[in-house]
Short mmCIF file of C-alpha atoms and ligand atoms in Angstrom, two decimals:
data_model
loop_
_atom_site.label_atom_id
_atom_site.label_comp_id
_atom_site.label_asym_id
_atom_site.label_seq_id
_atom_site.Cartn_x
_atom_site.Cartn_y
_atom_site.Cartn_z
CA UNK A 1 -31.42 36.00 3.17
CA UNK A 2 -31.33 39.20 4.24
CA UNK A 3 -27.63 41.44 3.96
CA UNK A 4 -26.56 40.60 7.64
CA UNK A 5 -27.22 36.97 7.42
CA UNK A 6 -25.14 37.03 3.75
CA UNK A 7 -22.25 38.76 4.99
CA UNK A 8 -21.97 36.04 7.80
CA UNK A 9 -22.07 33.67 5.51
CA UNK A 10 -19.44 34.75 3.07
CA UNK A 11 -17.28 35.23 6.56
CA UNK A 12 -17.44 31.78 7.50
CA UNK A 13 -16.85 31.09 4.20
CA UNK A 14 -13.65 32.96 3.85
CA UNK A 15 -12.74 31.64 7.53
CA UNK A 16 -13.07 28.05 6.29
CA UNK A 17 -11.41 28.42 3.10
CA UNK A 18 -8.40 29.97 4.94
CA UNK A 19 -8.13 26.90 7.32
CA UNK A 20 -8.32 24.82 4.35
CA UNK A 21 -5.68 26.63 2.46
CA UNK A 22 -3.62 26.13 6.02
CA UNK A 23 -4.01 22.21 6.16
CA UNK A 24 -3.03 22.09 2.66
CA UNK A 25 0.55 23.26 2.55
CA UNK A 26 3.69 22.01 3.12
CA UNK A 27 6.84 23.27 3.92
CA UNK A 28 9.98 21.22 2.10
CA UNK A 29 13.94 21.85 3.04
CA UNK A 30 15.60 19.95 0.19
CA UNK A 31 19.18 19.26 -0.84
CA UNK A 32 18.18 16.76 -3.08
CA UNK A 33 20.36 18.01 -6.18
CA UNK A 34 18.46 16.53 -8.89
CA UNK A 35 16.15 18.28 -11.17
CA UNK A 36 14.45 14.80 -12.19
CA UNK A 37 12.79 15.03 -9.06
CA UNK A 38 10.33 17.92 -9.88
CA UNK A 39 7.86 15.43 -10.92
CA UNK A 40 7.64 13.97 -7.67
CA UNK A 41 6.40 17.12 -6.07
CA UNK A 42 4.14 17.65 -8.71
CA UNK A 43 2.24 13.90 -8.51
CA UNK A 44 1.81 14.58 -5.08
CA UNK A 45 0.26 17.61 -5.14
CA UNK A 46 -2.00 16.14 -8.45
CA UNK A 47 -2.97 13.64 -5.73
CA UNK A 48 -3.81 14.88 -2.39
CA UNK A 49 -4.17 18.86 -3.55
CA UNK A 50 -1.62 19.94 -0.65
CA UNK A 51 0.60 22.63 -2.16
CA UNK A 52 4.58 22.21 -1.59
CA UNK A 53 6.69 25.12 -0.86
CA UNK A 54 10.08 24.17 -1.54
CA UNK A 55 13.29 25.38 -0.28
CA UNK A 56 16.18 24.27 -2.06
CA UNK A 57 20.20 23.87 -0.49
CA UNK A 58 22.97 22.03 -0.02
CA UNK A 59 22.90 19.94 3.09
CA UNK A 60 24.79 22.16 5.01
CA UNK A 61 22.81 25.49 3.97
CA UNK A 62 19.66 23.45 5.21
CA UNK A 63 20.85 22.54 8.83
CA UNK A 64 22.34 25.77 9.18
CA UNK A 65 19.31 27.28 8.52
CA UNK A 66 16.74 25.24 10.76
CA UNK A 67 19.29 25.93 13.38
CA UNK A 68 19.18 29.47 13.26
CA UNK A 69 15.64 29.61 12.78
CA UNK A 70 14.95 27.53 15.65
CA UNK A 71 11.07 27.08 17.07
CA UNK A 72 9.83 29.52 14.31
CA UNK A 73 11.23 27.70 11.57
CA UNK A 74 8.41 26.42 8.47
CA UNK A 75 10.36 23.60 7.63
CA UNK A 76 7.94 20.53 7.65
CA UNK A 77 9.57 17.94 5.94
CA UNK A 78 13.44 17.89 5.31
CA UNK A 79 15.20 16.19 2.89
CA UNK A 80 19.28 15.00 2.93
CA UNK A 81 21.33 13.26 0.83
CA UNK A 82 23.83 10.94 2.64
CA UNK A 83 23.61 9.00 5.64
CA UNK A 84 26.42 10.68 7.90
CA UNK A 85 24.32 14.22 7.33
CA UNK A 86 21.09 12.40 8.51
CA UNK A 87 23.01 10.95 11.39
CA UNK A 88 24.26 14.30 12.33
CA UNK A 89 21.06 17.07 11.87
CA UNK A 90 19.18 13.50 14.35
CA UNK A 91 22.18 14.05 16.85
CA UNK A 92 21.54 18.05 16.29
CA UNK A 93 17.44 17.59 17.36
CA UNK A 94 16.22 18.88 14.22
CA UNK A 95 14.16 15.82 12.96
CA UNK A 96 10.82 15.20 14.70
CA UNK A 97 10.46 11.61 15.21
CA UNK A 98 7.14 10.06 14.06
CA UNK A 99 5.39 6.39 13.86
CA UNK A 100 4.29 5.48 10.81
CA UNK A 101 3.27 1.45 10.04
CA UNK A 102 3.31 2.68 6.26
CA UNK A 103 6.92 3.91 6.57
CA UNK A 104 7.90 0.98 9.08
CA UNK A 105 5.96 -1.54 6.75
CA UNK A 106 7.64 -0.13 3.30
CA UNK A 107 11.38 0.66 4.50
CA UNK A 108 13.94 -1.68 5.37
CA UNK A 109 15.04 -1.34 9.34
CA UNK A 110 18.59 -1.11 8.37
CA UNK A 111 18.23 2.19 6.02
CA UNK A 112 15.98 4.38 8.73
CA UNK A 113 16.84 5.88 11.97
CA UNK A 114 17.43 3.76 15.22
CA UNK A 115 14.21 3.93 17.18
CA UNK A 116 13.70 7.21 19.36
CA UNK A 117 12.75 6.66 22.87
CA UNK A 118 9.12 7.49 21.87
CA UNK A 119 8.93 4.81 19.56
CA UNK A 120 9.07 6.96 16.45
CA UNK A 121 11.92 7.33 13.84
CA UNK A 122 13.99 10.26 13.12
CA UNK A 123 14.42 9.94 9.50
CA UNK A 124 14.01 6.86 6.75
CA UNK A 125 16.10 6.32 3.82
CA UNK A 126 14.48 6.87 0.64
CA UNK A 127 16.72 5.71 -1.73
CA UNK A 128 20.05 4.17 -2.06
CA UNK A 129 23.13 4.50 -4.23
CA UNK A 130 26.22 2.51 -4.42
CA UNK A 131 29.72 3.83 -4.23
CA UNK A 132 31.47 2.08 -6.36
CA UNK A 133 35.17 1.98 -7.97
CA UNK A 134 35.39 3.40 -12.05
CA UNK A 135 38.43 1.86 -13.51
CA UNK A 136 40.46 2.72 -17.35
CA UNK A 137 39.91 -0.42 -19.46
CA UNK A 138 42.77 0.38 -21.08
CA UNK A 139 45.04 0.02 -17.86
CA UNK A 140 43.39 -2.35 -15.72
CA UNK A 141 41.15 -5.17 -15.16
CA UNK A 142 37.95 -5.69 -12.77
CA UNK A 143 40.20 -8.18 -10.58
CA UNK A 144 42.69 -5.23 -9.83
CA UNK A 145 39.98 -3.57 -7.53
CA UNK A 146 37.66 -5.97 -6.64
CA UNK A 147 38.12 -4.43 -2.92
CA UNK A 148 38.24 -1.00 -1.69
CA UNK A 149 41.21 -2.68 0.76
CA UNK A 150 43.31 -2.60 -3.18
CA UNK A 151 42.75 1.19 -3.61
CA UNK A 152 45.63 1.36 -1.15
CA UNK A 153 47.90 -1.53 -2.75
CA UNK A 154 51.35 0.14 -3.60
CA UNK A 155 51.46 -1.08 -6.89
CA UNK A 156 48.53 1.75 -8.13
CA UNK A 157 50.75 4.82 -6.90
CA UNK A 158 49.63 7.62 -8.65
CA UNK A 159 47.03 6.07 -10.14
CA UNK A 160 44.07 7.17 -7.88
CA UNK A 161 41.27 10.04 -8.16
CA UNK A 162 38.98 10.38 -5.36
CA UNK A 163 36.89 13.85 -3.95
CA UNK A 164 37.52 15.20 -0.69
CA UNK A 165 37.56 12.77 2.33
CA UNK A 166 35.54 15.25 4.06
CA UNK A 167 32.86 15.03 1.76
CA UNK A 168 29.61 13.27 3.27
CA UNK A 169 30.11 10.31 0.59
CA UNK A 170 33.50 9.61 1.93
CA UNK A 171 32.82 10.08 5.33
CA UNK A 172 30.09 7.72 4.68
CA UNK A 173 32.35 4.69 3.10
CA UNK A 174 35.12 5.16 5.25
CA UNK A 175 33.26 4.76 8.34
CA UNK A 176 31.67 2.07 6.85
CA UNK A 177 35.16 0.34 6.69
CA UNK A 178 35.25 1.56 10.24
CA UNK A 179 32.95 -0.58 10.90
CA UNK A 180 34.31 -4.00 8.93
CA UNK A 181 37.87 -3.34 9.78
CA UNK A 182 38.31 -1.77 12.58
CA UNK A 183 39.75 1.76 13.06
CA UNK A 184 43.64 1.10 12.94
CA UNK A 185 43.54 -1.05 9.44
CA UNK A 186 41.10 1.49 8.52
CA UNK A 187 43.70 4.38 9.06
CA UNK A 188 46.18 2.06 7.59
CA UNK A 189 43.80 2.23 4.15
CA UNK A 190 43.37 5.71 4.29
CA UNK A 191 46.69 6.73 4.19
CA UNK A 192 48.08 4.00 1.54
CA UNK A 193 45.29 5.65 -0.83
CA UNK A 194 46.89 8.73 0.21
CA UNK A 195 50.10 7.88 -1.00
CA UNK A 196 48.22 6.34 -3.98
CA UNK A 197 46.63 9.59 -5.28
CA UNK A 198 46.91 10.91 -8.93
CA UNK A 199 46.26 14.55 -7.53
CA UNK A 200 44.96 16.12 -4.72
CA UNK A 201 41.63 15.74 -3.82
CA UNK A 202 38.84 18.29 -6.12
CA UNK A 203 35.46 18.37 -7.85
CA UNK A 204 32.80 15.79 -7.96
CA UNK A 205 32.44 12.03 -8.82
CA UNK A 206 31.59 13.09 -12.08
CA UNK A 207 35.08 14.70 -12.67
CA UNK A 208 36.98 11.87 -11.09
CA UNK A 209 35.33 9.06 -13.91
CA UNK A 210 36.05 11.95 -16.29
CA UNK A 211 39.77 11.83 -14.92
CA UNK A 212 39.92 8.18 -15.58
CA UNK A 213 38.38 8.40 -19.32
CA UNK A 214 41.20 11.23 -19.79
CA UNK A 215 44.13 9.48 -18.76
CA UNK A 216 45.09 11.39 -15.55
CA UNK A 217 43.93 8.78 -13.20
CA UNK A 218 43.45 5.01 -13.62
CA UNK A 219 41.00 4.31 -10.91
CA UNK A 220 38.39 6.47 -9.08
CA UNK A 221 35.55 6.22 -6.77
CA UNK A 222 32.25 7.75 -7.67
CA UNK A 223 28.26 7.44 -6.65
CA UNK A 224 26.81 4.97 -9.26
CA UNK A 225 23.91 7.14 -10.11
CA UNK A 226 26.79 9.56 -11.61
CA UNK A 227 28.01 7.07 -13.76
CA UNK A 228 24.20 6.11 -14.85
CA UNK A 229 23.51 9.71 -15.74
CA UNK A 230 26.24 9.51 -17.70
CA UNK A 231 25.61 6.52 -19.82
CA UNK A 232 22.39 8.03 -20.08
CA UNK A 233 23.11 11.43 -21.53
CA UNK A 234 22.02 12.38 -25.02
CA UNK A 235 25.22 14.19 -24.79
CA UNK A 236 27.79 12.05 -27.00
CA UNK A 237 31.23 13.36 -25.00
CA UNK A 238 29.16 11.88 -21.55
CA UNK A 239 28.50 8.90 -23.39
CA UNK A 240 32.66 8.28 -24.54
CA UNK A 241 33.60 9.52 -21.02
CA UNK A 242 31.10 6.54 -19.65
CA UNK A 243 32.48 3.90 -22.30
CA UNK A 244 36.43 4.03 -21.33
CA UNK A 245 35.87 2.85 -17.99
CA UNK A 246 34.86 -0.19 -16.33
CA UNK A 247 32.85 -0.41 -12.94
CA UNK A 248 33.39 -2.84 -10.11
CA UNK A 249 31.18 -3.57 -7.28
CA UNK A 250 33.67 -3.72 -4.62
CA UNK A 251 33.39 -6.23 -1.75
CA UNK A 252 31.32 -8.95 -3.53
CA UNK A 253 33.15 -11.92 -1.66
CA UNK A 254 33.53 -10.49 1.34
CA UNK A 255 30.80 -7.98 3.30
CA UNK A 256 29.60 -6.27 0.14
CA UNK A 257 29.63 -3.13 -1.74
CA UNK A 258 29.13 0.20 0.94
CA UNK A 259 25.44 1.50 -0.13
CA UNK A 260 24.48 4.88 1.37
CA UNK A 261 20.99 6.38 1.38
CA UNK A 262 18.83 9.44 0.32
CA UNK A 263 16.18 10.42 3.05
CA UNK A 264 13.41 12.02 4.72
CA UNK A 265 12.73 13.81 7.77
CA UNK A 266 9.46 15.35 9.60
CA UNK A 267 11.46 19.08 11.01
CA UNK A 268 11.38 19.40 14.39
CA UNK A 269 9.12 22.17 14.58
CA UNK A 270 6.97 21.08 11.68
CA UNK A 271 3.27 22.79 11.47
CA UNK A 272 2.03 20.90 9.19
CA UNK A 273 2.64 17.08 10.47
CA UNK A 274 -0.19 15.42 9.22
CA UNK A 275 1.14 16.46 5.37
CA UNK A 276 5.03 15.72 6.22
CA UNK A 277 4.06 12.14 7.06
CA UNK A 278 1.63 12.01 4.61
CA UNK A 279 4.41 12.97 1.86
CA UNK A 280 7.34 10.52 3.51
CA UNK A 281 4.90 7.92 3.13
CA UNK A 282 3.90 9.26 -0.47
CA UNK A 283 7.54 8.90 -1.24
CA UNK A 284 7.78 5.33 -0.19
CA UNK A 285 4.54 4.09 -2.32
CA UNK A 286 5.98 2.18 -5.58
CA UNK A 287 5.46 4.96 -8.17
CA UNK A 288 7.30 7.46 -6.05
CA UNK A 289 10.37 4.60 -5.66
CA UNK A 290 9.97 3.74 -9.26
CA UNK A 291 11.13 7.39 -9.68
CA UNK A 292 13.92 7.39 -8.04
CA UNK A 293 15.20 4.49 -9.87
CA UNK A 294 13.93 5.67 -13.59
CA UNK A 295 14.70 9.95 -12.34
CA UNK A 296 17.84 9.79 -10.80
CA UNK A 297 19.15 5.95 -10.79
CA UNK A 298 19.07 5.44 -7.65
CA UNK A 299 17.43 1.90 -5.96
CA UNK A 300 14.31 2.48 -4.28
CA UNK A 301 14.09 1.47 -0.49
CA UNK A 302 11.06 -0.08 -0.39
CA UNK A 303 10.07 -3.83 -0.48
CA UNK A 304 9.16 -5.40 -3.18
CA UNK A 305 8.97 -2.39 -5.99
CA UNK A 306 9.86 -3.65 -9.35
CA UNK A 307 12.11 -1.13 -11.89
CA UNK A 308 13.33 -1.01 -15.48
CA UNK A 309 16.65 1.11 -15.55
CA UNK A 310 18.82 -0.10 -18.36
CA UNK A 311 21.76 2.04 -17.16
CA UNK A 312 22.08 0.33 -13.09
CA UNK A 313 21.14 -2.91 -14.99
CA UNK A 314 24.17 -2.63 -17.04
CA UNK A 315 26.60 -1.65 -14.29
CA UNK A 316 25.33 -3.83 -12.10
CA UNK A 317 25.06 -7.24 -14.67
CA UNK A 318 22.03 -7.66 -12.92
CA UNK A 319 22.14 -7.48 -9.11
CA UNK A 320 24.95 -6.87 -6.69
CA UNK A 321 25.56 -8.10 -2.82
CA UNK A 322 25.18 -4.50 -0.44
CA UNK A 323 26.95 -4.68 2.90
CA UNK A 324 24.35 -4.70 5.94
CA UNK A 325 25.19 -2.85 8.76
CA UNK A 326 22.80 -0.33 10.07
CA UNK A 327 23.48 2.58 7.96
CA UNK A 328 23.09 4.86 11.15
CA UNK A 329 26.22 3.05 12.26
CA UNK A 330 27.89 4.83 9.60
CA UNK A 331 26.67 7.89 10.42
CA UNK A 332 28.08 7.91 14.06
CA UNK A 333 31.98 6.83 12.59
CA UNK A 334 32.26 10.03 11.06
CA UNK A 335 33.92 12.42 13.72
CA UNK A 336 36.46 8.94 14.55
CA UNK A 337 36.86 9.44 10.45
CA UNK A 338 37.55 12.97 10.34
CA UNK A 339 40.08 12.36 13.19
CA UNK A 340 41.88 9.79 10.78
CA UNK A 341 41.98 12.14 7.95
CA UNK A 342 43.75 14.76 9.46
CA UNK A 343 46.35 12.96 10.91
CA UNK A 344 46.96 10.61 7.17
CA UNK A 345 46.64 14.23 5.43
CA UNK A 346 43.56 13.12 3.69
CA UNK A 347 42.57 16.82 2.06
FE1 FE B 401 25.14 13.49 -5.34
#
């Protein structure tokens, strides 16, 4: 080989590798908030030796941010927490909206996007969580709150602890209710638990079931996977806080306990689509939803996956009945629900 021929060699070399280092990258916008979750990335990359750059914010750092970077943004593959902030980045046109028989196959048609008008889906659920009601044993019974309806019952005045009803999870549940009750008995609700409220609306779930284990409020509303982490701490004071309170499954006789989703998302301007697919469908195989249950106790989405969680086992007593309308309907209550809020003085 003489010195010409090897240098053209080495550049076509070098050319190749740098396509292949391109196809092998992706591009993730996350405001998943759980550090369990690092393994996931991780198995993937073990397994099909694409790279993930991640980007991590809160839901509303991560639209603001494909909006202002528009056409140029990197995003590939974005990932939201909460059904009404799905709803709303679809509505936006930042999700790309892609067919997939894998995805279709493995995910439930009530916890993914409505189709688009090409055929594809903006975004699937991932994973579910209920909200649920956290009660103090000491107080109350299961039977007291066997219905979101009784968090507005007069007789709990100043009993209740709930976050912000602008919050995503509570725009999520309440127009939900929207949805089984209509919006004037849903109004109705929202301002008896109002006048029901232990204190003003602040923090997390986590602080309201660690307002009920303290005393200042007898019933609150929190994500189960919350509670799960809790019972699951090898911190003892988590532990207590998760043994003074009881959990109901709201709803069980009538529609069912409101169940919201964790999901995925190929960006709009994605470069790398092939990958983004690739990885939403990698996160709907079994040992991805496995993880979400055993990571971050959450249910997986997909059909059929079998899980061993002692924590949701023991909440749940086993299994639970989950309310099933489309959770996209949800999504599309929430500017009626913010409407509501305002007038009831729901902070
Ligand atoms: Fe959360």
């Amino acid at each position: 080989m003489t010195l010409s021929q090897s240098l053209v060699s080495i550049a076509c070399f070098l050319a190749v590798s740098t396509t292949m280092a391109q196809d092998k990258v992706l591009n993730i916008y996350s405001a998943r908030h759980y550090p369990t979750d690092e393994a996931l990335y991780s198995d993937f990359t073990k397994a099909t030796g694409i790279k993930i750059n991640r980007v991590d914010a809160d839901d509303a750092g991560i639209l603001a941010r494909l909006k202002a970077e528009g056409a140029a943004s990197p995003a590939d593959v974005i990932l939201l927490v909460d059904a009404a902030r799905l709803w709303r980045a679809e509505i936006d046109g930042l999700f790309l909206p892609v067919k997939s028989k894998v995805l279709d196959d493995a995910i439930p048609a009530t916890l993914r996007a409505k189709p688009a008008d090409n055929g594809g889906t903006a975004w699937f659920g991932l994973s579910t969580r209920a909200r649920v009601v956290v009660f103090d044993k000491l107080k109350f019974k299961k039977s007291d709150f066997d219905s979101y309806e009784k968090l507005a019952a007069p007789q709990f005045k100043g009993q209740l602890c709930i976050r912000s009803g602008s919050h995503p999870y509570n725009l999520s549940l309440f127009g939900a209710m929207t949805e089984h009750l209509g919006a004037e008995k849903t109004e109705a609700w929202l301002k008896g638990m109002v006048g029901n409220m232990a204190r003003s609306p602040k923090g997390g779930d986590t602080d309201q079931i660690k307002g009920v284990a303290s005393g200042e409020c007898g019933v609150a509303v929190t994500n189960t996977y919350y509670l799960a982490r809790m019972m699951r701490s090898s911190n003892p004071a988590d532990k207590a806080v998760a043994e003074k309170v009881g959990v109901v499954f709201p709803n069980q006789s009538s529609w069912g306990t409101h169940v919201n989703v964790a999901g995925g998302a190929v960006a709009r301007h994605a470069k790398n689509t092939d990958n983004a697919v690739k990885f939403l469908e990698y996160l709907a195989s079994p040992s991805a939803q496995n993880h979400f249950a055993n990571g971050n106790n959450e249910w997986p989405v997909a059909k059929g996956v079998s899980f061993d969680n002692p924590a949701l086992k023991a909440i749940t007593g086993g299994s639970f009945k989950s309310e099933l309308i489309p959770i996209s309907a949800v999504g599309m209550n929430q500017i009626k629900v913010q409407q509501m809020l305002d007038r009831v003085g729901f902070k």
